[in-house]
PDB file of C-alpha atoms in Angstrom:
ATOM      1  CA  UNK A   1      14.711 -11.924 -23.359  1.00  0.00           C
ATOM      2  CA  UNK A   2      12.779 -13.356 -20.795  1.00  0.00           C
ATOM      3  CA  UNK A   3      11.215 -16.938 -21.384  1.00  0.00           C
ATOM      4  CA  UNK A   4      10.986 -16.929 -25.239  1.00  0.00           C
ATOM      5  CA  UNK A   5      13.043 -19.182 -27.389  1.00  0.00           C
ATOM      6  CA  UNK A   6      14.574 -17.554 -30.266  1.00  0.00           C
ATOM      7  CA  UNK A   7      15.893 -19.342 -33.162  1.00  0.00           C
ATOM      8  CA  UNK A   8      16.368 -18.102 -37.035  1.00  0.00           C
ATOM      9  CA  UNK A   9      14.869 -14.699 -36.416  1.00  0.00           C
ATOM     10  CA  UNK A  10      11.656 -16.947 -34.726  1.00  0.00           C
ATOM     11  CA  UNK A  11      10.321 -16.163 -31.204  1.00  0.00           C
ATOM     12  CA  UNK A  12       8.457 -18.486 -30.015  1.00  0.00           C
ATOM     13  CA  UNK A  13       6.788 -17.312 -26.030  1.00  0.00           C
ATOM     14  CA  UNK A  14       3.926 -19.927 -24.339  1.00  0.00           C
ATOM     15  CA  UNK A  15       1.706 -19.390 -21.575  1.00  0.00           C
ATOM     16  CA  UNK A  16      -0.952 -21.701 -19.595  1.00  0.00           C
ATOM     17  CA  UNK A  17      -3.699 -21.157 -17.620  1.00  0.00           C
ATOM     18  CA  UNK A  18      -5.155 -24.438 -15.234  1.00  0.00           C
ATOM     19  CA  UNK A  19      -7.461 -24.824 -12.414  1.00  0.00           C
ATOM     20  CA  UNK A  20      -9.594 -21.199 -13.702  1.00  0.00           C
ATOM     21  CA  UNK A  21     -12.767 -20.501 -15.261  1.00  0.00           C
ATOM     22  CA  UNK A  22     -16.214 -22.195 -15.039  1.00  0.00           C
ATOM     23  CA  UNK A  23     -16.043 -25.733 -14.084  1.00  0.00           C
ATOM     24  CA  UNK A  24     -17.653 -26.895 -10.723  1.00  0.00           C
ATOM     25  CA  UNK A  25     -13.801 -27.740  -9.870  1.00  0.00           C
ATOM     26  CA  UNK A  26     -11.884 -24.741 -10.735  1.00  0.00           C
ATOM     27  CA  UNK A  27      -9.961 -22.925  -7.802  1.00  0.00           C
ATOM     28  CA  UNK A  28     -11.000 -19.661  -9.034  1.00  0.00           C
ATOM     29  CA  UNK A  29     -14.401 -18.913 -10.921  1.00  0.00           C
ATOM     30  CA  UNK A  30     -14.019 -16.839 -14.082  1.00  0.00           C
ATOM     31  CA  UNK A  31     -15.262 -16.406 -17.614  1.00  0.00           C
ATOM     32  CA  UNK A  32     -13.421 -18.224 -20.074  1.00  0.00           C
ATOM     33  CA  UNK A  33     -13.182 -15.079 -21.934  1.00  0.00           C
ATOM     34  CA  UNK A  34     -11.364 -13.569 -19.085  1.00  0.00           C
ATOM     35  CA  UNK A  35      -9.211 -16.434 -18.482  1.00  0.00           C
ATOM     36  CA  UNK A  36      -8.010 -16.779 -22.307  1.00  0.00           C
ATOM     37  CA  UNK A  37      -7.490 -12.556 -22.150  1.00  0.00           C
ATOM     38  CA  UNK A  38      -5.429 -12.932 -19.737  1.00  0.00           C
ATOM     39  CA  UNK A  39      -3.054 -15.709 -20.834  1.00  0.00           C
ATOM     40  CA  UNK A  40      -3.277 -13.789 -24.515  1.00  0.00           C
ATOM     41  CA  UNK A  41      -2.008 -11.094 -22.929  1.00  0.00           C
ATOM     42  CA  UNK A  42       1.257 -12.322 -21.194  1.00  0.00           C
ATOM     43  CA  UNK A  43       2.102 -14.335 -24.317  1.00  0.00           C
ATOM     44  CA  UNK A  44       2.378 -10.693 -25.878  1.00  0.00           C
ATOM     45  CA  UNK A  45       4.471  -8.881 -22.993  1.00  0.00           C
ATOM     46  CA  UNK A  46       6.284 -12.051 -23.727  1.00  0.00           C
ATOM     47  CA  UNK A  47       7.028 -11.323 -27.454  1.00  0.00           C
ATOM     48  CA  UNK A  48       7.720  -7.968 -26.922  1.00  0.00           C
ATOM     49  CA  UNK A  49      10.410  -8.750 -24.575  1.00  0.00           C
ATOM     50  CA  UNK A  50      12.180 -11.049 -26.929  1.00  0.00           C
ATOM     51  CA  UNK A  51      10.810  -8.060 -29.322  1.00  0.00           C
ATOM     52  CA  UNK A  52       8.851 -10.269 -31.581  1.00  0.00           C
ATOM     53  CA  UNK A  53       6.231  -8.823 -33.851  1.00  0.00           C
ATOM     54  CA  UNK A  54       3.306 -12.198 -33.089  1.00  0.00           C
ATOM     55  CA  UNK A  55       2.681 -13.975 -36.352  1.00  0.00           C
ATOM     56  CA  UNK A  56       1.326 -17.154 -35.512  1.00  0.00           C
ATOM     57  CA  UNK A  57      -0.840 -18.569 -32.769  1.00  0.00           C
ATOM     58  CA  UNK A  58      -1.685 -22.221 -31.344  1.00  0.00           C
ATOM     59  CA  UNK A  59      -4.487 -22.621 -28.585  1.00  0.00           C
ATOM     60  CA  UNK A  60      -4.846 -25.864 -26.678  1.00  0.00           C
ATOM     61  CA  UNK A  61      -8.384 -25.975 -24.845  1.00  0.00           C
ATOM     62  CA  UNK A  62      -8.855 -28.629 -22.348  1.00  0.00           C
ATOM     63  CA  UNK A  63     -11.723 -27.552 -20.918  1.00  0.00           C
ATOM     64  CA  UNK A  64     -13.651 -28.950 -23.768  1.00  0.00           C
ATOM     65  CA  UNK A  65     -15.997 -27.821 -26.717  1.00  0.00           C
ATOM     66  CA  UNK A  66     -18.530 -25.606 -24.421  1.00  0.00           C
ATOM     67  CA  UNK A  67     -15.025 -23.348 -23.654  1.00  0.00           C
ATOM     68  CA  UNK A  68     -14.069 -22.743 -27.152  1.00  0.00           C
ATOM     69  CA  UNK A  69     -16.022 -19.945 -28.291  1.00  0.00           C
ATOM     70  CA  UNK A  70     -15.251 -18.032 -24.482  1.00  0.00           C
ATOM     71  CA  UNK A  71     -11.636 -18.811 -25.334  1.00  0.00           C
ATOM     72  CA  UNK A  72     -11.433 -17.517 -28.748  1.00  0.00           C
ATOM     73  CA  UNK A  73     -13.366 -14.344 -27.844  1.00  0.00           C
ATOM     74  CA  UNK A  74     -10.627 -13.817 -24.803  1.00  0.00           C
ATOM     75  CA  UNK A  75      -7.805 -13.797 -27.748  1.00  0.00           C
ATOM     76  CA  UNK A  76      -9.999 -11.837 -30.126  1.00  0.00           C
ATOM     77  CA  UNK A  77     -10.412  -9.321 -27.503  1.00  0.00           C
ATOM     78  CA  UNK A  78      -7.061  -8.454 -26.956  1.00  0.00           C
ATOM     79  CA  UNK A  79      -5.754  -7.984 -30.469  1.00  0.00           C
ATOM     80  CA  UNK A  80      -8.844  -5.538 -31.068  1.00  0.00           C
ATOM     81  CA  UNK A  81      -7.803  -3.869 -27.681  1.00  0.00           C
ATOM     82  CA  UNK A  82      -4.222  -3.472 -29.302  1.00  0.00           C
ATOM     83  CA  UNK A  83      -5.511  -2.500 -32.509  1.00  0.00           C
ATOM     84  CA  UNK A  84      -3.601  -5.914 -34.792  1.00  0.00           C
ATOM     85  CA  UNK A  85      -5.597  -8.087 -36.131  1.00  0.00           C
ATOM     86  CA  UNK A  86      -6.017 -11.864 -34.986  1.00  0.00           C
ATOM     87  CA  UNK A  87      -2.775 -13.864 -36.473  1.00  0.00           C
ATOM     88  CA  UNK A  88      -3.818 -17.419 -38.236  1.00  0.00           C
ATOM     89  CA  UNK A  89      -4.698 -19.675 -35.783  1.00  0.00           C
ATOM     90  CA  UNK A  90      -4.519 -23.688 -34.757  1.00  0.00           C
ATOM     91  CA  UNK A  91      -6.850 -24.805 -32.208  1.00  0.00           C
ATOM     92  CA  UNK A  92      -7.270 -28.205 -30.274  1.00  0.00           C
ATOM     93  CA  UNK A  93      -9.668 -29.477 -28.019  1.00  0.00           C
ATOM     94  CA  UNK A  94     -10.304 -31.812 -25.727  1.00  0.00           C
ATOM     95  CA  UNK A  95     -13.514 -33.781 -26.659  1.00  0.00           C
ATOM     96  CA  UNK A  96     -12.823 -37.368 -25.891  1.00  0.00           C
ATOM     97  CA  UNK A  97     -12.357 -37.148 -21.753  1.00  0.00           C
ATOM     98  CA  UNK A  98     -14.115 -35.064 -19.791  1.00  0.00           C
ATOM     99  CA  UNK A  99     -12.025 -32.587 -17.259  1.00  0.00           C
ATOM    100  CA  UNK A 100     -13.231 -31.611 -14.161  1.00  0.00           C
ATOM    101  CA  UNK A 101     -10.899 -28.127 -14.282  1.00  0.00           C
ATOM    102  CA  UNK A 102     -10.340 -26.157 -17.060  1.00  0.00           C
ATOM    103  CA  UNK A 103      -6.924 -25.763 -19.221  1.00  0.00           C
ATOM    104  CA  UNK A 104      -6.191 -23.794 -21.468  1.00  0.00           C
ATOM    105  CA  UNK A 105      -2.006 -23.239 -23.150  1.00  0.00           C
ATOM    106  CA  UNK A 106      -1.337 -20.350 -25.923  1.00  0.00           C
ATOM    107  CA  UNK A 107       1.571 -20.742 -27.917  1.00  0.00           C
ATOM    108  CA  UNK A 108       2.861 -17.590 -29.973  1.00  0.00           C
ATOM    109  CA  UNK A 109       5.270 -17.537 -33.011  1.00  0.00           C
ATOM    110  CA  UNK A 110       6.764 -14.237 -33.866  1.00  0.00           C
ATOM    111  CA  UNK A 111       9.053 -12.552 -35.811  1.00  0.00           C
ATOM    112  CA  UNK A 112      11.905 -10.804 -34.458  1.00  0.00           C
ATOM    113  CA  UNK A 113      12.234  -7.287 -34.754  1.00  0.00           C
ATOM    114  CA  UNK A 114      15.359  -5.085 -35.152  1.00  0.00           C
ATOM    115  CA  UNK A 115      17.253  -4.283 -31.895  1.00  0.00           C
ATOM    116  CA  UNK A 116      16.557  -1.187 -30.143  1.00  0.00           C
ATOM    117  CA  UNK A 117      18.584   1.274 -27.893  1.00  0.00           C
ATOM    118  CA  UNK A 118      17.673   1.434 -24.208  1.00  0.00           C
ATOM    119  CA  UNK A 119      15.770   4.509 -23.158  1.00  0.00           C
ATOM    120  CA  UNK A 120      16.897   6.435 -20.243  1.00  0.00           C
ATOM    121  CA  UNK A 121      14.159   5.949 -17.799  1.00  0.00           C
ATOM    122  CA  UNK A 122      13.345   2.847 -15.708  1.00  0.00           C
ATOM    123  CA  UNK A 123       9.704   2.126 -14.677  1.00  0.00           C
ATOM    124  CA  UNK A 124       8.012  -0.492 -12.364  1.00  0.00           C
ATOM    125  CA  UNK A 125       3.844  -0.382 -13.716  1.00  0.00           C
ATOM    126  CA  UNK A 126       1.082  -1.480 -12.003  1.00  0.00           C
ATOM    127  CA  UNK A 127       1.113  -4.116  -8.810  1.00  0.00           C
ATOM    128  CA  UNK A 128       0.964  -7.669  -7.638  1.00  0.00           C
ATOM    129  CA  UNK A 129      -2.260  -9.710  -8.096  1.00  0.00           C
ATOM    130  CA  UNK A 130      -2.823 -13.145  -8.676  1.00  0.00           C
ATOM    131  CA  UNK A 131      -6.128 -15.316  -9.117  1.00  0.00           C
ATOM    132  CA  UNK A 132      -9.430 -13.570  -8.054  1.00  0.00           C
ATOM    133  CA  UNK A 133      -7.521 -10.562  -6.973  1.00  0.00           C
ATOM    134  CA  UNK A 134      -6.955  -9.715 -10.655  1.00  0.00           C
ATOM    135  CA  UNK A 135     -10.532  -9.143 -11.265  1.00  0.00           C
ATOM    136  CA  UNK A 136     -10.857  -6.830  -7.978  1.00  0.00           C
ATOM    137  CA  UNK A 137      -8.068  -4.456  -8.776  1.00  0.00           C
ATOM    138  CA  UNK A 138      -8.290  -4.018 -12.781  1.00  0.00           C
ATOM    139  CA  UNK A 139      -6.827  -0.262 -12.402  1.00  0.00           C
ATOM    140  CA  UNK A 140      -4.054  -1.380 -10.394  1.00  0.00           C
ATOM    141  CA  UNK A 141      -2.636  -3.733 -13.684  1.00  0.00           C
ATOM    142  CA  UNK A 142      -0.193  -2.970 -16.243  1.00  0.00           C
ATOM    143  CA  UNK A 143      -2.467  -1.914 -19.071  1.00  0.00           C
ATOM    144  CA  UNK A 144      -1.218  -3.694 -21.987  1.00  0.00           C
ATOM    145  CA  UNK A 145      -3.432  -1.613 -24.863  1.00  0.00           C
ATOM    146  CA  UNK A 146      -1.222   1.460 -23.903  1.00  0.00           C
ATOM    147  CA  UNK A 147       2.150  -0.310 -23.207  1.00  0.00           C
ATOM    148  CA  UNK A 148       2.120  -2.132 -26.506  1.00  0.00           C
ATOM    149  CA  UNK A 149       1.089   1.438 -28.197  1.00  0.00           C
ATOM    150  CA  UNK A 150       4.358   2.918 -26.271  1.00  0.00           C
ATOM    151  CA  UNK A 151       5.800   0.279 -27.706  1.00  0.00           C
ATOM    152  CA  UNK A 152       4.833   0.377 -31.180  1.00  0.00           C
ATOM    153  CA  UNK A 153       5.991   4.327 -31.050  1.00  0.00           C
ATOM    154  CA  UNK A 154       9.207   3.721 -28.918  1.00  0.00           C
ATOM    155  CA  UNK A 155       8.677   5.480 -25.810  1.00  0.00           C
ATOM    156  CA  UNK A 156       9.102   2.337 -24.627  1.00  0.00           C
ATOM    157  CA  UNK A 157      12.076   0.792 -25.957  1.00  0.00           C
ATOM    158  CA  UNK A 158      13.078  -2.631 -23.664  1.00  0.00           C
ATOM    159  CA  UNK A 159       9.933  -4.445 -21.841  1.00  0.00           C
ATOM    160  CA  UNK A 160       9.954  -6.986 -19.070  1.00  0.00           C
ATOM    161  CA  UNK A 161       7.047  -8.705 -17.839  1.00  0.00           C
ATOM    162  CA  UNK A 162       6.680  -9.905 -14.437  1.00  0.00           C
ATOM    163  CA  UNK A 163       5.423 -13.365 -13.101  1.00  0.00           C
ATOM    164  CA  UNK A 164       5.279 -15.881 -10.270  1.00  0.00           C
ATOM    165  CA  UNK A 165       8.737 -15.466  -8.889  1.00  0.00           C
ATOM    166  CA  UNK A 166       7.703 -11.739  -7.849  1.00  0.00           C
ATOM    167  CA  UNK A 167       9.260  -7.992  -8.729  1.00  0.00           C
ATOM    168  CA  UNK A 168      12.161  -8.396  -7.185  1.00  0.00           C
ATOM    169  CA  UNK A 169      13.405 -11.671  -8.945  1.00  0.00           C
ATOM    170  CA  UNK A 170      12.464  -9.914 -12.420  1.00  0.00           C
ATOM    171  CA  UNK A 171      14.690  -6.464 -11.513  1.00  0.00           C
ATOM    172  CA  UNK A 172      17.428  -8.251 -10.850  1.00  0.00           C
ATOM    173  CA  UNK A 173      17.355  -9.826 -14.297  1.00  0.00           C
ATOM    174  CA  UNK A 174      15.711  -7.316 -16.022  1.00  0.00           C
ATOM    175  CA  UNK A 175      18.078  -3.620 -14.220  1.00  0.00           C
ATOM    176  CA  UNK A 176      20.486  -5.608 -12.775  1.00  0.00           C
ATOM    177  CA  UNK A 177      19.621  -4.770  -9.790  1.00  0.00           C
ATOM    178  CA  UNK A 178      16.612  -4.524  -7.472  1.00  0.00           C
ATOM    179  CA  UNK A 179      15.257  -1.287  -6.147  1.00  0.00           C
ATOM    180  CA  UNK A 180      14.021  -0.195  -2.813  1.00  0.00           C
ATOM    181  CA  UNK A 181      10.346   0.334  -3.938  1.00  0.00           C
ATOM    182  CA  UNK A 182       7.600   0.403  -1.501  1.00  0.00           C
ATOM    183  CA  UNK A 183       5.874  -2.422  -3.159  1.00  0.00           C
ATOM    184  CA  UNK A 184       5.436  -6.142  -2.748  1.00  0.00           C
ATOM    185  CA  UNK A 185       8.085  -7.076  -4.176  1.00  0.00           C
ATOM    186  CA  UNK A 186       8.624 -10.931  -3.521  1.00  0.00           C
ATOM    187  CA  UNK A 187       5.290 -11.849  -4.117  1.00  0.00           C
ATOM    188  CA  UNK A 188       3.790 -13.810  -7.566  1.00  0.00           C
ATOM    189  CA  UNK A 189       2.678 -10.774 -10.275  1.00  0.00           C
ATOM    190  CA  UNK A 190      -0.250 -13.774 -11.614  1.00  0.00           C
ATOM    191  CA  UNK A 191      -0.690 -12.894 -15.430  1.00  0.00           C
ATOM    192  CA  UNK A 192       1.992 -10.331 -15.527  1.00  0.00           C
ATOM    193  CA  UNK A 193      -0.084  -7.859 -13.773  1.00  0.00           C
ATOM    194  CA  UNK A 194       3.131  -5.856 -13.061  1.00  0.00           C
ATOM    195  CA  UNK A 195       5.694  -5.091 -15.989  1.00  0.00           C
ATOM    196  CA  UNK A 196       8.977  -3.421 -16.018  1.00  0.00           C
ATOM    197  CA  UNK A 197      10.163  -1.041 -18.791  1.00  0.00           C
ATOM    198  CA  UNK A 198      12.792   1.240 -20.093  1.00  0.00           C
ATOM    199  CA  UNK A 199      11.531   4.421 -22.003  1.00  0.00           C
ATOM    200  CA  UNK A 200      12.715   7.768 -23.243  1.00  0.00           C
ATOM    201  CA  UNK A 201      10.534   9.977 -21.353  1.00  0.00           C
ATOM    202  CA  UNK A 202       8.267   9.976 -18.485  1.00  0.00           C
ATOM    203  CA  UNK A 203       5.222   7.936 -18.293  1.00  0.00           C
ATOM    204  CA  UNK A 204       2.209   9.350 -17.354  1.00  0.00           C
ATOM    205  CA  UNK A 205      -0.762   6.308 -16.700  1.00  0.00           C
ATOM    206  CA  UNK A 206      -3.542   5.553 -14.477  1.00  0.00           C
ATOM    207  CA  UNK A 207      -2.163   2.687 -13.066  1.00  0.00           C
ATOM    208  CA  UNK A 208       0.302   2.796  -9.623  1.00  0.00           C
ATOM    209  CA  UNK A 209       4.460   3.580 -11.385  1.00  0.00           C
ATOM    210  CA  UNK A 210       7.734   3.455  -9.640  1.00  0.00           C
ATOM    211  CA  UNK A 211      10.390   5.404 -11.305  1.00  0.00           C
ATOM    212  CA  UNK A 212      13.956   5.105 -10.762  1.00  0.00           C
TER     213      UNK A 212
END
Protein backbone atom coordinates (compact mmCIF):
# COMPACT_ATOMS: atom_id res chain seq x y z
CA UNK A 1 0.00 0.00 0.00
CA UNK A 2 1.22 3.11 -1.10
CA UNK A 3 -0.73 6.38 -0.06
CA UNK A 4 -4.26 4.91 0.44
CA UNK A 5 -5.92 4.73 3.78
CA UNK A 6 -7.53 1.55 4.51
CA UNK A 7 -10.03 1.07 7.13
CA UNK A 8 -13.02 -1.70 7.45
CA UNK A 9 -12.26 -3.31 4.12
CA UNK A 10 -12.50 0.70 2.67
CA UNK A 11 -9.68 2.21 0.53
CA UNK A 12 -9.86 5.40 0.26
CA UNK A 13 -6.67 6.96 -2.46
CA UNK A 14 -6.85 11.08 -3.41
CA UNK A 15 -5.11 12.90 -5.96
CA UNK A 16 -4.89 16.80 -7.00
CA UNK A 17 -4.05 18.56 -9.82
CA UNK A 18 -3.23 22.77 -9.40
CA UNK A 19 -1.68 25.37 -11.47
CA UNK A 20 -2.81 23.12 -15.08
CA UNK A 21 -5.26 23.53 -17.70
CA UNK A 22 -6.77 26.62 -19.40
CA UNK A 23 -6.67 29.64 -17.31
CA UNK A 24 -4.55 32.70 -18.47
CA UNK A 25 -2.50 31.79 -15.11
CA UNK A 26 -1.85 28.19 -15.27
CA UNK A 27 1.93 27.04 -15.38
CA UNK A 28 1.18 24.56 -17.94
CA UNK A 29 -1.64 24.90 -20.70
CA UNK A 30 -3.84 21.83 -21.08
CA UNK A 31 -7.38 20.67 -21.68
CA UNK A 32 -9.29 20.14 -18.71
CA UNK A 33 -10.14 16.85 -20.09
CA UNK A 34 -6.54 15.96 -20.09
CA UNK A 35 -5.84 17.33 -16.79
CA UNK A 36 -8.88 15.43 -14.97
CA UNK A 37 -7.57 12.00 -17.13
CA UNK A 38 -4.71 12.26 -15.73
CA UNK A 39 -5.42 12.75 -12.01
CA UNK A 40 -8.35 9.89 -12.68
CA UNK A 41 -5.83 7.84 -13.60
CA UNK A 42 -3.31 7.87 -10.63
CA UNK A 43 -6.24 7.71 -8.20
CA UNK A 44 -6.69 4.15 -9.90
CA UNK A 45 -2.89 2.91 -9.87
CA UNK A 46 -3.59 4.13 -6.42
CA UNK A 47 -6.47 1.68 -5.61
CA UNK A 48 -4.95 -1.02 -7.19
CA UNK A 49 -2.00 -0.79 -5.04
CA UNK A 50 -3.96 -0.88 -1.86
CA UNK A 51 -5.94 -3.46 -4.30
CA UNK A 52 -9.22 -1.73 -4.09
CA UNK A 53 -11.92 -2.46 -6.60
CA UNK A 54 -13.14 1.89 -6.98
CA UNK A 55 -16.70 2.22 -5.82
CA UNK A 56 -17.20 5.67 -5.11
CA UNK A 57 -15.91 8.95 -6.44
CA UNK A 58 -15.80 12.75 -5.16
CA UNK A 59 -14.49 15.58 -7.59
CA UNK A 60 -13.67 19.02 -6.26
CA UNK A 61 -13.41 21.61 -9.28
CA UNK A 62 -11.97 24.90 -8.50
CA UNK A 63 -11.54 26.08 -11.63
CA UNK A 64 -15.15 26.94 -11.78
CA UNK A 65 -18.43 26.04 -13.76
CA UNK A 66 -16.84 26.54 -17.48
CA UNK A 67 -14.29 23.39 -16.24
CA UNK A 68 -16.91 21.01 -15.24
CA UNK A 69 -18.03 19.38 -18.24
CA UNK A 70 -13.89 19.09 -19.47
CA UNK A 71 -13.45 17.54 -16.03
CA UNK A 72 -16.12 15.05 -16.04
CA UNK A 73 -15.32 13.95 -19.61
CA UNK A 74 -11.43 13.44 -18.34
CA UNK A 75 -12.98 10.81 -15.63
CA UNK A 76 -15.50 9.43 -18.09
CA UNK A 77 -12.73 8.78 -20.39
CA UNK A 78 -10.76 6.68 -18.40
CA UNK A 79 -13.29 4.23 -17.04
CA UNK A 80 -14.44 3.65 -20.81
CA UNK A 81 -10.63 3.24 -21.61
CA UNK A 82 -10.62 0.50 -18.77
CA UNK A 83 -13.76 -0.92 -19.78
CA UNK A 84 -15.85 -0.19 -15.83
CA UNK A 85 -18.32 1.91 -15.85
CA UNK A 86 -18.33 5.48 -14.11
CA UNK A 87 -18.88 4.79 -10.11
CA UNK A 88 -21.67 7.31 -8.47
CA UNK A 89 -20.33 10.48 -8.24
CA UNK A 90 -20.27 13.88 -5.87
CA UNK A 91 -19.14 16.94 -7.47
CA UNK A 92 -18.36 20.54 -6.10
CA UNK A 93 -17.55 23.63 -7.61
CA UNK A 94 -16.28 26.67 -7.11
CA UNK A 95 -18.80 29.39 -8.26
CA UNK A 96 -18.68 32.10 -5.70
CA UNK A 97 -14.75 33.40 -6.21
CA UNK A 98 -13.18 33.48 -9.18
CA UNK A 99 -9.55 31.59 -9.49
CA UNK A 100 -7.01 32.71 -11.57
CA UNK A 101 -5.43 28.83 -11.83
CA UNK A 102 -7.24 25.91 -12.08
CA UNK A 103 -7.78 23.03 -9.27
CA UNK A 104 -9.05 20.24 -9.48
CA UNK A 105 -8.82 17.04 -6.26
CA UNK A 106 -10.38 13.37 -6.98
CA UNK A 107 -11.14 11.40 -4.12
CA UNK A 108 -11.76 7.51 -4.64
CA UNK A 109 -13.54 5.03 -2.26
CA UNK A 110 -12.98 1.41 -2.92
CA UNK A 111 -13.45 -1.81 -1.81
CA UNK A 112 -10.74 -4.01 -0.88
CA UNK A 113 -10.07 -6.99 -2.68
CA UNK A 114 -8.72 -10.39 -1.50
CA UNK A 115 -4.90 -10.61 -1.09
CA UNK A 116 -2.89 -11.91 -3.81
CA UNK A 117 0.47 -13.88 -4.11
CA UNK A 118 3.46 -12.04 -5.57
CA UNK A 119 4.37 -13.02 -9.09
CA UNK A 120 7.86 -13.86 -9.89
CA UNK A 121 8.88 -11.12 -12.17
CA UNK A 122 9.73 -7.49 -11.31
CA UNK A 123 9.09 -4.71 -13.90
CA UNK A 124 9.91 -0.91 -14.05
CA UNK A 125 7.12 0.52 -17.13
CA UNK A 126 7.35 3.43 -18.92
CA UNK A 127 9.61 6.74 -17.88
CA UNK A 128 9.78 10.01 -16.07
CA UNK A 129 7.66 12.99 -17.28
CA UNK A 130 6.14 15.66 -15.55
CA UNK A 131 3.98 18.78 -16.74
CA UNK A 132 4.06 19.52 -20.55
CA UNK A 133 6.46 16.71 -21.06
CA UNK A 134 3.57 14.27 -20.47
CA UNK A 135 1.79 15.36 -23.50
CA UNK A 136 5.14 15.10 -25.73
CA UNK A 137 6.04 11.57 -24.84
CA UNK A 138 2.48 9.71 -24.56
CA UNK A 139 4.24 6.26 -25.74
CA UNK A 140 6.84 6.56 -23.27
CA UNK A 141 3.90 6.31 -20.16
CA UNK A 142 2.72 3.47 -18.26
CA UNK A 143 -0.44 2.63 -20.16
CA UNK A 144 -2.98 2.17 -17.60
CA UNK A 145 -5.92 0.50 -20.06
CA UNK A 146 -3.50 -2.55 -20.36
CA UNK A 147 -2.00 -2.59 -16.79
CA UNK A 148 -5.38 -2.53 -15.13
CA UNK A 149 -6.46 -5.44 -17.78
CA UNK A 150 -3.15 -7.41 -16.47
CA UNK A 151 -4.49 -6.69 -13.50
CA UNK A 152 -7.94 -7.71 -13.69
CA UNK A 153 -6.47 -11.26 -15.19
CA UNK A 154 -3.47 -11.52 -12.70
CA UNK A 155 -0.49 -11.33 -14.72
CA UNK A 156 0.01 -8.65 -12.72
CA UNK A 157 -0.40 -9.49 -9.23
CA UNK A 158 1.24 -6.42 -6.80
CA UNK A 159 1.25 -2.73 -8.49
CA UNK A 160 3.15 0.34 -7.44
CA UNK A 161 2.74 3.61 -8.89
CA UNK A 162 5.37 6.10 -9.06
CA UNK A 163 5.29 9.92 -8.20
CA UNK A 164 7.18 13.08 -7.31
CA UNK A 165 9.84 11.61 -5.11
CA UNK A 166 11.23 9.70 -8.34
CA UNK A 167 11.91 5.69 -9.22
CA UNK A 168 14.30 5.20 -7.00
CA UNK A 169 12.45 6.36 -3.74
CA UNK A 170 9.39 4.06 -4.91
CA UNK A 171 11.85 0.69 -5.42
CA UNK A 172 13.08 0.97 -2.33
CA UNK A 173 9.60 0.80 -0.82
CA UNK A 174 8.01 -1.01 -3.30
CA UNK A 175 11.38 -4.28 -4.00
CA UNK A 176 13.14 -3.36 -1.19
CA UNK A 177 15.67 -2.35 -2.90
CA UNK A 178 16.65 -0.09 -5.81
CA UNK A 179 18.06 -1.36 -9.04
CA UNK A 180 20.82 -0.21 -11.26
CA UNK A 181 18.53 0.75 -14.24
CA UNK A 182 19.67 3.06 -16.85
CA UNK A 183 16.88 5.40 -16.20
CA UNK A 184 16.22 8.63 -14.38
CA UNK A 185 15.74 7.44 -11.50
CA UNK A 186 15.64 10.39 -8.88
CA UNK A 187 13.62 12.51 -10.82
CA UNK A 188 9.51 13.34 -10.19
CA UNK A 189 7.36 10.46 -12.40
CA UNK A 190 4.35 13.66 -12.64
CA UNK A 191 0.97 11.64 -12.83
CA UNK A 192 2.50 8.31 -12.26
CA UNK A 193 3.85 8.16 -15.68
CA UNK A 194 6.18 5.33 -14.51
CA UNK A 195 4.71 2.27 -12.45
CA UNK A 196 6.33 -0.65 -10.89
CA UNK A 197 4.85 -4.20 -10.90
CA UNK A 198 5.22 -7.78 -9.99
CA UNK A 199 3.76 -10.37 -12.54
CA UNK A 200 3.88 -14.03 -13.41
CA UNK A 201 5.24 -13.86 -16.78
CA UNK A 202 6.94 -11.56 -19.05
CA UNK A 203 5.48 -8.41 -20.23
CA UNK A 204 5.49 -7.61 -23.60
CA UNK A 205 4.23 -3.54 -24.20
CA UNK A 206 4.98 -0.67 -26.31
CA UNK A 207 6.11 1.42 -23.77
CA UNK A 208 10.16 1.52 -22.53
CA UNK A 209 10.36 -1.87 -19.44
CA UNK A 210 13.14 -2.68 -17.13
CA UNK A 211 13.12 -6.17 -15.94
CA UNK A 212 14.90 -7.49 -13.07
Amino acid sequence: MRNAIVSGGLVITVDNSVAIGEKPLDAVQAPYDIVSAFTMRVIVLEQLCANGQIEYITMGNGAGADAYDGYLAGIQRVFDDIGELLPPLAVSTETNMPTQQSALTVTAIGTQQPARTKGTYRYIIGMPHVGQSVLQHPHEIAPLAELYALWQSGVITHIWPTGSKGIAVECQRFFGEVPNAPLPMDVTCGPSTVVLAYTTEPLALHVPLYLF
